[in-house]
Tab-separated table of C-alpha atoms in Angstrom:
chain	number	residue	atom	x	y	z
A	24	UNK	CA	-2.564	8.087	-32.020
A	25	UNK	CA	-5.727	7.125	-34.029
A	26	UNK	CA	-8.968	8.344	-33.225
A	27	UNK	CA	-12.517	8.146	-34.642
A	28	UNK	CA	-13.552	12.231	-33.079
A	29	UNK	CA	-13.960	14.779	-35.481
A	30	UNK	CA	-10.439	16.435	-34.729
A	31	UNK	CA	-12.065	18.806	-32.326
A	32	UNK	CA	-12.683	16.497	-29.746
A	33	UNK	CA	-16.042	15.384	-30.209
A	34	UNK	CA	-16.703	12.022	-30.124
A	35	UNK	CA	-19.964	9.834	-31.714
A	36	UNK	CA	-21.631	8.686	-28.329
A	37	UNK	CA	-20.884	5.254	-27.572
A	38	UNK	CA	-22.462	2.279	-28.859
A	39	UNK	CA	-22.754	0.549	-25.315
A	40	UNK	CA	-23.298	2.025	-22.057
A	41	UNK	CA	-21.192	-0.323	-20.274
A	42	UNK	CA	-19.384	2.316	-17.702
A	43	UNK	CA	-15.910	3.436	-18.991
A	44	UNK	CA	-13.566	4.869	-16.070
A	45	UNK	CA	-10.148	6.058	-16.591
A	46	UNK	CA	-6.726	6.310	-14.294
A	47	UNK	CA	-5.033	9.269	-15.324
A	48	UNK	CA	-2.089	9.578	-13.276
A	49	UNK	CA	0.883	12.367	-14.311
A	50	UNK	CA	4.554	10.735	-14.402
A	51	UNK	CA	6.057	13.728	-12.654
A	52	UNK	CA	7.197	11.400	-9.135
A	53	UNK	CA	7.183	8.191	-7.283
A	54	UNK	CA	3.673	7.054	-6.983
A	55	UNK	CA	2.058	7.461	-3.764
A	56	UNK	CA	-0.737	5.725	-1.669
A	57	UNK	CA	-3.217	8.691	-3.106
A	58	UNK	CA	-2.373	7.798	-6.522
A	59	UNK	CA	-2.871	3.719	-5.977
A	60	UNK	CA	-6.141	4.354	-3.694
A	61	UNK	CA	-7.688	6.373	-6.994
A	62	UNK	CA	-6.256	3.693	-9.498
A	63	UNK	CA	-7.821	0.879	-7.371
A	64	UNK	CA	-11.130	2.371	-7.407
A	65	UNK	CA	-12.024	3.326	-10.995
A	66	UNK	CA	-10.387	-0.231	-11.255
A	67	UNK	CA	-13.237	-1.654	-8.357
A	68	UNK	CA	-16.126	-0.105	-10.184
A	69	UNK	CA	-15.459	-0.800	-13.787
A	70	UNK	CA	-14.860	-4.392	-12.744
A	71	UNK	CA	-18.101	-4.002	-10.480
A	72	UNK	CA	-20.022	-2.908	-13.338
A	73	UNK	CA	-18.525	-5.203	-16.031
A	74	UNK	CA	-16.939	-2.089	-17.637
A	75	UNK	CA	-13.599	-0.919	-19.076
A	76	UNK	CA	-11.089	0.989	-17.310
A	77	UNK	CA	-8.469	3.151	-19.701
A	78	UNK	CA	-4.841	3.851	-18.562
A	79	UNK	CA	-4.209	7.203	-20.031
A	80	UNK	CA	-0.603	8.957	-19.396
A	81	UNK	CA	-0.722	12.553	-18.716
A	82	UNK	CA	2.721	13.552	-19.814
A	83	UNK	CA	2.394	17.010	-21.128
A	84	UNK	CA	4.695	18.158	-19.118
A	85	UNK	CA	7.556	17.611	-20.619
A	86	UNK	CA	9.604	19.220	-18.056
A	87	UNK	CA	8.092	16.769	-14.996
A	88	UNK	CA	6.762	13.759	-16.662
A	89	UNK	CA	9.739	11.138	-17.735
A	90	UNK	CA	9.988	7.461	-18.657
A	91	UNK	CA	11.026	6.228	-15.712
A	92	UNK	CA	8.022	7.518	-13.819
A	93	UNK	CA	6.086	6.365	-16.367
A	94	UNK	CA	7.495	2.771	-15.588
A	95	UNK	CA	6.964	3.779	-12.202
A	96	UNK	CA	3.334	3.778	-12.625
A	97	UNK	CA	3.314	0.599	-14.772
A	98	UNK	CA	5.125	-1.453	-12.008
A	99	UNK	CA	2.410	-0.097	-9.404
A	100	UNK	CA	-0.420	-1.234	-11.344
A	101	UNK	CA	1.203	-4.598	-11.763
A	102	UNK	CA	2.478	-5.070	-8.431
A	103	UNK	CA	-1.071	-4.205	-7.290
A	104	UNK	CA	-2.636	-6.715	-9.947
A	105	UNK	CA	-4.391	-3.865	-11.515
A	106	UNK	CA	-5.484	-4.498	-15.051
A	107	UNK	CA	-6.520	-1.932	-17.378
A	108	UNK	CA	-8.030	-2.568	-21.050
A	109	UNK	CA	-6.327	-1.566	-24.061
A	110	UNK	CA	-3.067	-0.038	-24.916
A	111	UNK	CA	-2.071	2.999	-22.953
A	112	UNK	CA	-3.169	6.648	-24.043
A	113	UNK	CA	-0.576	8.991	-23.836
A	114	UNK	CA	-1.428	12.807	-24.032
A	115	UNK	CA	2.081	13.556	-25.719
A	116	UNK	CA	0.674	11.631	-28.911
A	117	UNK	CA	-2.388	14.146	-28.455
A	118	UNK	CA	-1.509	17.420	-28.746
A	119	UNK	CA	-3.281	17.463	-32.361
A	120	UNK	CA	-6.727	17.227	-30.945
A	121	UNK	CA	-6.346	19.965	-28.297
A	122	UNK	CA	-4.947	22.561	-30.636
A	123	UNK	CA	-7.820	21.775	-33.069
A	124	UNK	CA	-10.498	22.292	-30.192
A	125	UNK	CA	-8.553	25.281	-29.209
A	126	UNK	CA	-9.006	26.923	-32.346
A	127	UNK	CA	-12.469	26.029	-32.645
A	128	UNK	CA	-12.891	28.323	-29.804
A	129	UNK	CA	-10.597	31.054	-30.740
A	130	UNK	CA	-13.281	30.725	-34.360
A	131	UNK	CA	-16.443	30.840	-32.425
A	132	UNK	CA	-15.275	33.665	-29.972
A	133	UNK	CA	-15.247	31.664	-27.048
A	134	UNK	CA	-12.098	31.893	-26.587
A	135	UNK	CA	-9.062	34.509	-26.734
A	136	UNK	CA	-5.497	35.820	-27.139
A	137	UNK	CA	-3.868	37.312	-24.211
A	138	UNK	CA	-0.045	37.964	-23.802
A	139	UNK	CA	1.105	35.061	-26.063
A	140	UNK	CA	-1.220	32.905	-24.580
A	141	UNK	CA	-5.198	31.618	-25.116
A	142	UNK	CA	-7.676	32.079	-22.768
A	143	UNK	CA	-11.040	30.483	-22.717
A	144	UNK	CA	-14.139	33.457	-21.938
A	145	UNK	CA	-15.843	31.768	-19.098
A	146	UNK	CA	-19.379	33.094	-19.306
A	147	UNK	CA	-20.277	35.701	-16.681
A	148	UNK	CA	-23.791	34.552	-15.762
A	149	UNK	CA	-25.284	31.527	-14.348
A	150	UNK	CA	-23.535	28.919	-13.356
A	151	UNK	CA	-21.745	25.493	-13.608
A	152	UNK	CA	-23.090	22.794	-11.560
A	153	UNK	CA	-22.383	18.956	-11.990
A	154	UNK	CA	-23.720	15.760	-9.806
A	155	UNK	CA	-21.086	14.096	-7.639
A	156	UNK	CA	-21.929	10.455	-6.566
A	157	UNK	CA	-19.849	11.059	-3.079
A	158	UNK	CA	-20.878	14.811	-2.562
A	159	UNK	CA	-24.169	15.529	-4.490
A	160	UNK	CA	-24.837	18.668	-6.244
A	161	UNK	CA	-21.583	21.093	-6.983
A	162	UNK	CA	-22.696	24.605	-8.213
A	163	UNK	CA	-19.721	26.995	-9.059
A	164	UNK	CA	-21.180	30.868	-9.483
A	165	UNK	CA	-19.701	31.172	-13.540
A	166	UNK	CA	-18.648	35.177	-11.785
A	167	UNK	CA	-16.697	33.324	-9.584
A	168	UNK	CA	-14.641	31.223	-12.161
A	169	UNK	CA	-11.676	33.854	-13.928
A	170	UNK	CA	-10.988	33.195	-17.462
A	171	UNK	CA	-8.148	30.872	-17.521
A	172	UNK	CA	-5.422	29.743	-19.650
A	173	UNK	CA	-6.154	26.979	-22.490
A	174	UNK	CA	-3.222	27.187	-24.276
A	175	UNK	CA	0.268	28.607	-22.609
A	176	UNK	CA	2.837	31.079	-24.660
A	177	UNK	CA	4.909	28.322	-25.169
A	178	UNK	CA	2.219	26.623	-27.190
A	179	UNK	CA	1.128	23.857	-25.379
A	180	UNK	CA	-2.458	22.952	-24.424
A	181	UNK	CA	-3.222	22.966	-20.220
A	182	UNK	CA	-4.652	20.050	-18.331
A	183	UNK	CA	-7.834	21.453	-18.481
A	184	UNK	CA	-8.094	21.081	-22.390
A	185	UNK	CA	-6.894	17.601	-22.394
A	186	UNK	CA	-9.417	16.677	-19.612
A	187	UNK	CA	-11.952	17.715	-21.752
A	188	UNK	CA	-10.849	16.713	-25.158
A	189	UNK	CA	-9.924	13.108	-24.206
A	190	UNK	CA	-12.784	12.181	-21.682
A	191	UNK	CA	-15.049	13.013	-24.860
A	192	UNK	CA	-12.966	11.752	-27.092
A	193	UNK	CA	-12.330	8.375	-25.058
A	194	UNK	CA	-16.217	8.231	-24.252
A	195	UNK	CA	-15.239	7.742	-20.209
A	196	UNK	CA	-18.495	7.585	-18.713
A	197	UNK	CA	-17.074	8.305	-14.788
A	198	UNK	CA	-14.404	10.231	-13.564
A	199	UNK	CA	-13.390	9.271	-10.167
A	200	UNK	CA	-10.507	11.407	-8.910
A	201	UNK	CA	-9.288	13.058	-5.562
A	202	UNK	CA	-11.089	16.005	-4.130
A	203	UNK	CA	-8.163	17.921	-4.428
A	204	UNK	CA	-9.577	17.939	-7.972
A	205	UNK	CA	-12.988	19.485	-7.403
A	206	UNK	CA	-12.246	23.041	-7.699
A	207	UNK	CA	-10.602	22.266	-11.302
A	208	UNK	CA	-13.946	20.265	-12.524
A	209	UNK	CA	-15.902	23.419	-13.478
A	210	UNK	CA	-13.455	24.697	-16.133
A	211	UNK	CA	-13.420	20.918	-17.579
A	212	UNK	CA	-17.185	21.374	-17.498
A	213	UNK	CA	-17.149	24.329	-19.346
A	214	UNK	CA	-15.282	23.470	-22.269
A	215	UNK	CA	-17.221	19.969	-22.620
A	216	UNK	CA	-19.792	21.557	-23.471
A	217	UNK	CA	-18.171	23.879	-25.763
A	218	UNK	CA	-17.006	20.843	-27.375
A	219	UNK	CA	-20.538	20.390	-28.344
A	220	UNK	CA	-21.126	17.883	-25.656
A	221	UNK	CA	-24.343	17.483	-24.333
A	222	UNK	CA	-23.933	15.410	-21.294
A	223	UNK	CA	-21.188	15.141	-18.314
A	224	UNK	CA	-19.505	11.949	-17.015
A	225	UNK	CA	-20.515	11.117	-13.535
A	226	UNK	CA	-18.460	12.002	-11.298
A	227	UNK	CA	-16.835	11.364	-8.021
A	228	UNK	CA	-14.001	12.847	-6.055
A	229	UNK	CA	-12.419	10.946	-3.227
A	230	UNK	CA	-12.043	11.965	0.018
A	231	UNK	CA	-8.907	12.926	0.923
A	232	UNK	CA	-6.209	10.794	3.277
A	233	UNK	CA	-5.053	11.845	6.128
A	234	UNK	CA	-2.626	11.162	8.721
A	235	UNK	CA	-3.716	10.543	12.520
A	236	UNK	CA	-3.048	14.397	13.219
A	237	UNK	CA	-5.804	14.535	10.661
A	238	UNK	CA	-3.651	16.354	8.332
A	239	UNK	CA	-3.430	15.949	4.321
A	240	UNK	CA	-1.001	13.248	3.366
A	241	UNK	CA	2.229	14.986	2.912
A	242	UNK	CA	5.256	13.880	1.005
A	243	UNK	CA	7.377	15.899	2.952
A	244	UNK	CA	5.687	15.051	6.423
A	245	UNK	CA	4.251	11.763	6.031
A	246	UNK	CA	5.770	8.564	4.377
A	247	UNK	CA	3.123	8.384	1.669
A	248	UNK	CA	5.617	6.028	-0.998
A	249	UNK	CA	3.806	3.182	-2.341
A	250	UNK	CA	7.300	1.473	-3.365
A	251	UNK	CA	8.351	2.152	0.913
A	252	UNK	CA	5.590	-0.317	2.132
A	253	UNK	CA	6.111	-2.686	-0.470
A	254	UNK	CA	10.107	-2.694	0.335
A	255	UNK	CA	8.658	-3.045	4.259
A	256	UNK	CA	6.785	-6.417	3.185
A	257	UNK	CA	3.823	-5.537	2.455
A	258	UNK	CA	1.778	-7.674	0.465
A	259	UNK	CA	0.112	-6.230	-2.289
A	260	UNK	CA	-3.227	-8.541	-1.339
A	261	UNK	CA	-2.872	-6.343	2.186
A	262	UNK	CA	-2.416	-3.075	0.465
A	263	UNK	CA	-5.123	-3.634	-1.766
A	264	UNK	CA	-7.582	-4.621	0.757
A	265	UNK	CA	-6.509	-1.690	3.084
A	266	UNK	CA	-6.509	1.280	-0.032
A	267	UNK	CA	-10.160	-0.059	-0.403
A	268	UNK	CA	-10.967	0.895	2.897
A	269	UNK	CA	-9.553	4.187	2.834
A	270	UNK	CA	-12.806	5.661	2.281
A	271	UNK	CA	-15.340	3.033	1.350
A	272	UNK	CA	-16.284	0.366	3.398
A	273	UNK	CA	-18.070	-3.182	2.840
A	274	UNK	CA	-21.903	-3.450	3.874
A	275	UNK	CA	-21.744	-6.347	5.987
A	276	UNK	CA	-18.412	-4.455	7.861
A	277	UNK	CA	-16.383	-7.703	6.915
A	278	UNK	CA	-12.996	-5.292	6.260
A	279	UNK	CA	-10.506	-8.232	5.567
A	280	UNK	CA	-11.856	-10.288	2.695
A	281	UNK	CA	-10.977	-11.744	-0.915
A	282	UNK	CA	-10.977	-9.386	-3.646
A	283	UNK	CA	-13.058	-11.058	-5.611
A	284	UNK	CA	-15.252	-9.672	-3.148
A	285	UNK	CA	-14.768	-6.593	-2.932
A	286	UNK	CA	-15.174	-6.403	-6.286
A	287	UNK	CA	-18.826	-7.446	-5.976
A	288	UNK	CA	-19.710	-5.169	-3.191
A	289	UNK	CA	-17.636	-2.269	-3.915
A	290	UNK	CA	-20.298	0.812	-5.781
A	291	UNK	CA	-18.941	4.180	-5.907
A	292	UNK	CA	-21.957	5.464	-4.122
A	293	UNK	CA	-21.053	4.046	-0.868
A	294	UNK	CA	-17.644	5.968	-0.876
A	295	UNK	CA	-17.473	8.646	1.967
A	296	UNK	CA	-16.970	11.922	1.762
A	297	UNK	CA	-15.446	12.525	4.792
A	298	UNK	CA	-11.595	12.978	4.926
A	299	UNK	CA	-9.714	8.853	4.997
A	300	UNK	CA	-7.474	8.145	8.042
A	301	UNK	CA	-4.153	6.240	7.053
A	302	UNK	CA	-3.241	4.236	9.990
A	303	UNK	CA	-0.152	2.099	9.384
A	304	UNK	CA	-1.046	-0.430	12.508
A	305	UNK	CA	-4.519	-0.893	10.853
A	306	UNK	CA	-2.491	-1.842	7.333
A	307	UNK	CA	0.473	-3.683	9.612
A	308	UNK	CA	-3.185	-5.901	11.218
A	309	UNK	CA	-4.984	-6.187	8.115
A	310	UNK	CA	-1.141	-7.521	6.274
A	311	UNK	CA	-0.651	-10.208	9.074
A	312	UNK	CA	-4.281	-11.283	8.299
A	313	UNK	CA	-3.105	-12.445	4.973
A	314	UNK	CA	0.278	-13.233	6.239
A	315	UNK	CA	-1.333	-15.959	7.988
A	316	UNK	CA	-3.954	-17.345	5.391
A	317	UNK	CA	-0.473	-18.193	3.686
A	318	UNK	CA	0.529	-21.933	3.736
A	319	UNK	CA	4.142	-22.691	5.330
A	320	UNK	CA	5.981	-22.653	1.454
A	321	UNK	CA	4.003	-19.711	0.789
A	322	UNK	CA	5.204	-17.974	4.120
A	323	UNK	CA	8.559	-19.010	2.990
A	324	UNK	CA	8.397	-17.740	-0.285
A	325	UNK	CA	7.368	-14.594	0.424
A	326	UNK	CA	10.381	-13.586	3.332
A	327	UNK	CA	12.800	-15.441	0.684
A	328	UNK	CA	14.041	-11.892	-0.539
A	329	UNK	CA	14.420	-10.728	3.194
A	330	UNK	CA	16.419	-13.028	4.566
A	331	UNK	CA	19.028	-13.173	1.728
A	332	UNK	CA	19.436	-9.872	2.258
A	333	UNK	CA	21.248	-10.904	5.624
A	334	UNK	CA	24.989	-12.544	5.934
A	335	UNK	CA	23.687	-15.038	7.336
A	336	UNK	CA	20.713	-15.789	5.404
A	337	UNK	CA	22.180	-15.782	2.005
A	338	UNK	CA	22.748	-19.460	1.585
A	339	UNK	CA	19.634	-20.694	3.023
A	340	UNK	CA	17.119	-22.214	0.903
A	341	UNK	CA	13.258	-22.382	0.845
A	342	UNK	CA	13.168	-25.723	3.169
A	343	UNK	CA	14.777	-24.608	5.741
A	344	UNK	CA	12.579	-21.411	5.941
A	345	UNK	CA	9.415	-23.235	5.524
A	346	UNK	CA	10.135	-25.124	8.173
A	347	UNK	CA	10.936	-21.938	10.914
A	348	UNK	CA	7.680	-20.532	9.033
A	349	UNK	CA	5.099	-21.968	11.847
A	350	UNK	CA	7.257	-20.430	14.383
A	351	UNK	CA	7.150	-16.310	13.367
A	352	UNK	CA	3.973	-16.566	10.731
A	353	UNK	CA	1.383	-16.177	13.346
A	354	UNK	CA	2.791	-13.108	15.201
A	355	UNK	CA	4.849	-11.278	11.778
A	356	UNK	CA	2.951	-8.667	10.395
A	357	UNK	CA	5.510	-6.875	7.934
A	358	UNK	CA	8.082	-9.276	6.375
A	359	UNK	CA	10.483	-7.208	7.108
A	360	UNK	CA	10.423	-8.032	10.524
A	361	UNK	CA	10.611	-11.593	9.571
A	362	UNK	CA	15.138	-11.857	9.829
A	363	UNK	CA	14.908	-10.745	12.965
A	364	UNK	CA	12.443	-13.180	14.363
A	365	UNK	CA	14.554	-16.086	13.237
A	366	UNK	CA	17.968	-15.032	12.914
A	367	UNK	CA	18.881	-17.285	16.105
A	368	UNK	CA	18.169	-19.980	14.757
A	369	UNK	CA	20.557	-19.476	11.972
A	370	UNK	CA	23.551	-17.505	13.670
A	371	UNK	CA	25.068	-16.320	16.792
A	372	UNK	CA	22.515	-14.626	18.979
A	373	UNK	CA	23.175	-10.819	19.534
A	374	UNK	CA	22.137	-10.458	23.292
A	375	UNK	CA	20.304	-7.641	23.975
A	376	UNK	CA	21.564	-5.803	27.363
A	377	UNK	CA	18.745	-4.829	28.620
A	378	UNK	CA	17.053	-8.217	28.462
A	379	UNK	CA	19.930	-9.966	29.986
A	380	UNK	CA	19.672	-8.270	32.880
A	381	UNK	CA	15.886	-8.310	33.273
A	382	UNK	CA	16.372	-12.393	32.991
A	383	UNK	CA	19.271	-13.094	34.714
A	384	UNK	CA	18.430	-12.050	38.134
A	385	UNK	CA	18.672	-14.983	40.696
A	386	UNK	CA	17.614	-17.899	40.406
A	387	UNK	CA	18.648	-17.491	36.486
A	388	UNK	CA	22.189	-18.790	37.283
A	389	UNK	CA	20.846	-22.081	39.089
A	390	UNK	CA	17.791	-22.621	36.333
A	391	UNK	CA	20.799	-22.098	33.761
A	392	UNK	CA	22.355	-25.026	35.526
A	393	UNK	CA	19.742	-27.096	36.454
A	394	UNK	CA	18.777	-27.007	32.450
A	395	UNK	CA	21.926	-27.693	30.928
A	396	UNK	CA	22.123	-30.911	32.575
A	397	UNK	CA	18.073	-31.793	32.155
A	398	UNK	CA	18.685	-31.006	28.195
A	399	UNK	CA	21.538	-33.003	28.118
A	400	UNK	CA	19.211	-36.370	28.247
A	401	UNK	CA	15.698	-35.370	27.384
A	402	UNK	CA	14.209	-36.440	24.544
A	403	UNK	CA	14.685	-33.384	22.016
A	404	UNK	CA	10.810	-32.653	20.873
A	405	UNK	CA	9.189	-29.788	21.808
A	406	UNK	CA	6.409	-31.277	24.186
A	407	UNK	CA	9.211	-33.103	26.223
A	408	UNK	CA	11.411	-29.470	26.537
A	409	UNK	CA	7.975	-28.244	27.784
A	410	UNK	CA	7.851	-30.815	30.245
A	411	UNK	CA	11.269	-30.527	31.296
A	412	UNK	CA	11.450	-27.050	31.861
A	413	UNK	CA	7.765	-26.775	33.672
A	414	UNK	CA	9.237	-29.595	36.301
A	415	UNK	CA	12.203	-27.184	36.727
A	416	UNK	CA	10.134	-24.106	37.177
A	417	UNK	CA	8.161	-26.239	39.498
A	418	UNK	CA	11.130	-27.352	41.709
A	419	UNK	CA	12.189	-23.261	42.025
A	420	UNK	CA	9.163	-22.594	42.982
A	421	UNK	CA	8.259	-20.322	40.407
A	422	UNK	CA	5.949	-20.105	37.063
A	423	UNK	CA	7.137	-21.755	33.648
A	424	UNK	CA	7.497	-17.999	31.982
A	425	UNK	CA	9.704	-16.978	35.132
A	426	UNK	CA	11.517	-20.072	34.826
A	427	UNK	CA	11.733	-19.793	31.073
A	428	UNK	CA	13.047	-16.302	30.686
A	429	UNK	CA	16.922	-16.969	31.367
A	430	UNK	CA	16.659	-19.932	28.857
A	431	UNK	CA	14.992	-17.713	26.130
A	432	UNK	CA	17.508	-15.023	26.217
A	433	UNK	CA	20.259	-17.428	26.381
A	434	UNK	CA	19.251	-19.398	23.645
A	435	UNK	CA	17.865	-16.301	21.279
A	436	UNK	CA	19.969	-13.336	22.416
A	437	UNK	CA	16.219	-11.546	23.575
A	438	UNK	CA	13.020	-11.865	26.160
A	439	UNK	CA	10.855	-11.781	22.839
A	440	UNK	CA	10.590	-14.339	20.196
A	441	UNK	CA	9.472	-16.847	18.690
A	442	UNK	CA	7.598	-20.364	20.751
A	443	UNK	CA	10.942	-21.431	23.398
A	444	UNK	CA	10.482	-24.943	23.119
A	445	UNK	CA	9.472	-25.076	19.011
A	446	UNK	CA	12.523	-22.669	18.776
A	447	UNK	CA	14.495	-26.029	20.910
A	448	UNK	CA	13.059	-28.439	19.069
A	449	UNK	CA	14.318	-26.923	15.556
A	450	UNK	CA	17.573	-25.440	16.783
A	451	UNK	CA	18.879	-28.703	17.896
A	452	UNK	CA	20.628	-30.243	21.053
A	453	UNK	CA	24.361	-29.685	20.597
A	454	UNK	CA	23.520	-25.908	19.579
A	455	UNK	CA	21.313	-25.516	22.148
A	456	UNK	CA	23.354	-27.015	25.021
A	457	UNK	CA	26.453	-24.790	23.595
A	458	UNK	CA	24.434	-21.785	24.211
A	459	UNK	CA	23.185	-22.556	27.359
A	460	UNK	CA	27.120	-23.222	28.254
A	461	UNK	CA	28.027	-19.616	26.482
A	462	UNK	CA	25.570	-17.921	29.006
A	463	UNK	CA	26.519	-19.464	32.221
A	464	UNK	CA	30.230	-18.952	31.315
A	465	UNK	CA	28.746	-15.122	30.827
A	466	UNK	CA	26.690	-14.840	33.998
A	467	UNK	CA	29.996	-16.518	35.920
A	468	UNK	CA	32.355	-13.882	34.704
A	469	UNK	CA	30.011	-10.963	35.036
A	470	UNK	CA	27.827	-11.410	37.962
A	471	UNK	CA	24.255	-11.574	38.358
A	472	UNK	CA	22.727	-8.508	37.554
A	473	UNK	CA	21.051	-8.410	41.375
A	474	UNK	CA	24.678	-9.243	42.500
């Protein structure tokens, strides 16, 4: 891959000092919410600052890192609308510049062999300290930092090296990374400036995320898959606007807003360093928040993919969803919930036991009755079903939600759903009436449940 350094990784200091950030994430697995919450905020702060913000691939590992993780990554930035500028840099197409910077150490004596390997002599005095935007001064003791591996046996250069070598090289002006990272930031430190580099980027490390035990994010504990929200229906607006949260937090404490502005009030210096919660009813809230700004195509659009998963669902077009979407859009909050919501209204109810026979205790039977014949003549709008049933409910004796309940669960299978009389109104008379026959023909050959 080109580059203007001097093939030992130092570069001619920039000729702007427009901030230059970099996402540097290692295709070796799916990526995770950790991985998009550090993409999205080098990507909030170069676009805060009017900078640049450089994709760069670090695939050394030849073992770990493959193409389809790679794509992985790709898709995640695009899903997330996540630009970056330029083409991608991949460390693979590297390896040139860290074994010439390795051997300018192994020249000057700052560096050695040692079983096959090179091994960079960390000085034994003093120490290496750095400013960090989120958690102030760092000092590492230089006695308390071993001499460590720059180059292994087999002959490849170690993350450290390519830290150093390409942030110079690439002139990134901030690194902003995960605190898991900290501890590794002294070594990079130490052979910048053996690079001849003057100057460190500014840095800041993210807190870390945790789970509501307060406990590190753990693949193997914790669902931590970017690609499982977004198959959960997630929209990436939500996901965005939550990530940002996840340790930052706007001003004004307006936490559900366009990114746009975000963008304008987001500043590194405001991230916390104390450790992130990841609460998935928070993201759930802040996703039916945008759910909801959506118009009723929009709405329809977006639980398109859902619903065709389902039998049932597989012929219906965009029309016919946009016109259920006032009924669910108010109350859904992943689209994956959104089949289940209106699945009545498009199949066979499956009744659920256990509402049945919280509903169908007396008076159900007689409400059942009294309604079948009412809906047989009134006129089918929502307003008048109201009407209907609340004179029914008032004739029992009872409230409209008491009266209501048998209806519900005989017309949608469930005590839950969607508005009754909307749900009516859209369903249609000769469906409706055919239900309501279906459940006293049910309630006549099994009993009442009080019976």
């Amino acid at each position: 891959m080109p580059s203007d350094s001097d093939g030992a990784g130092r570069r001619p200091a920039p000729a702007t000092t427009r901030p230059r950030l970099r996402f540097a994430p290692a295709p070796t697995g799916l990526p995770h919410l950790g991985t998009a919450r550090t993409a999205l905020f080098n990507w909030l702060y170069a676009r805060h600052c009017g900078g640049e913000m450089v994709l760069r691939i670090e695939d050394t590992n030849a073992e770990l890192a493959t193409r389809a993780h790679i794509e992985q990554i790709l898709e995640m930035l695009d899903w997330l609308g996540l630009d970056f500028d330029g083409e991608p840099v991949f460390q693979s197409e590297r390896a040139s510049l860290y074994d010439a910077a390795i051997e300018r150490w192994l020249d000057s004596g700052q560096a050695y062999l040692d079983d096959g390997a090179v091994r960079f002599a960390v000085p034994s005095e003093g120490v290496t300290a750095f400013d960090d935007v989120v958690r102030g001064r760092v000092e590492f003791p230089n006695a308390s930092i071993e001499d460590f591996v720059v180059k292994r046996s087999d002959g490849s250069a170690t993350f450290f090296v390519a830290n150093a070598v390409d942030d110079l090289d690439l002139g990134i002006t901030h690194v902003c990374r995960g605190e898991d990272l900290l501890n590794t930031t002294p070594r990079v430190v130490l052979l910048r400036a053996a690079l001849g580099a003057t100057d460190v980027p500014t840095f800041a490390h993210l807190p870390l995320i945790v789970n509501k035990q307060r406990k590190k994010l753990s693949k193997r504990r914790d669902d931590v898959s970017l690609t499982s929200y977004r198959d959960q229906g997630v929209l990436p607006e939500a996901m965005v606007n939550y990530l940002a949260l996840l340790g930052w937090g706007p001003p004004d404490g307006v936490e559900v807003r366009p990114l746009a502005e975000i963008v304008e009030l987001f500043d590194l210096a405001d991230v916390n360093a104390a450790p992130a919660m990841f609460d998935m009813d928070k993201l759930t809230a802040v996703n039916g928040e945008y759910l909801r700004l959506l118009d009723d195509a929009g709405f329809a659009a977006a639980i398109e993919p859902w619903v065709h998963d389902r039998p049932w669902g597989a012929g219906l077009d965009r029309a016919a969803l946009s016109n259920v979407a006032p009924l669910i859009r108010e109350r859904t909050r992943l689209l994956s919930d959104a089949p289940d919501r209106i699945a009545f209204l498009f199949a066979e109810p499956e009744m659920d036991a256990d509402d049945w026979d919280a509903a169908l205790a007396p008076p159900a039977g007689d409400i059942l009755d009294r309604a079948r014949d009412d809906f047989c003549h009134v006129e089918w709008t929502a307003d008048s079903l109201h009407s209907c049933l609340r004179s029914i409910a008032e004739e029992f004796g009872l409230k409209l939600g008491k009266a209501q309940a048998p209806v519900r669960v005989a017309i949608t299978g469930r005590a839950v759903g969607p508005p009754l009389f909307e749900s009516l109104e859209l369903l249609g008379r000769d469906t409706a009436l055919q239900r309501l026959d279906a459940a006293r023909q049910r309630l006549r050959r099994t009993g009442s449940p009080a019976d």
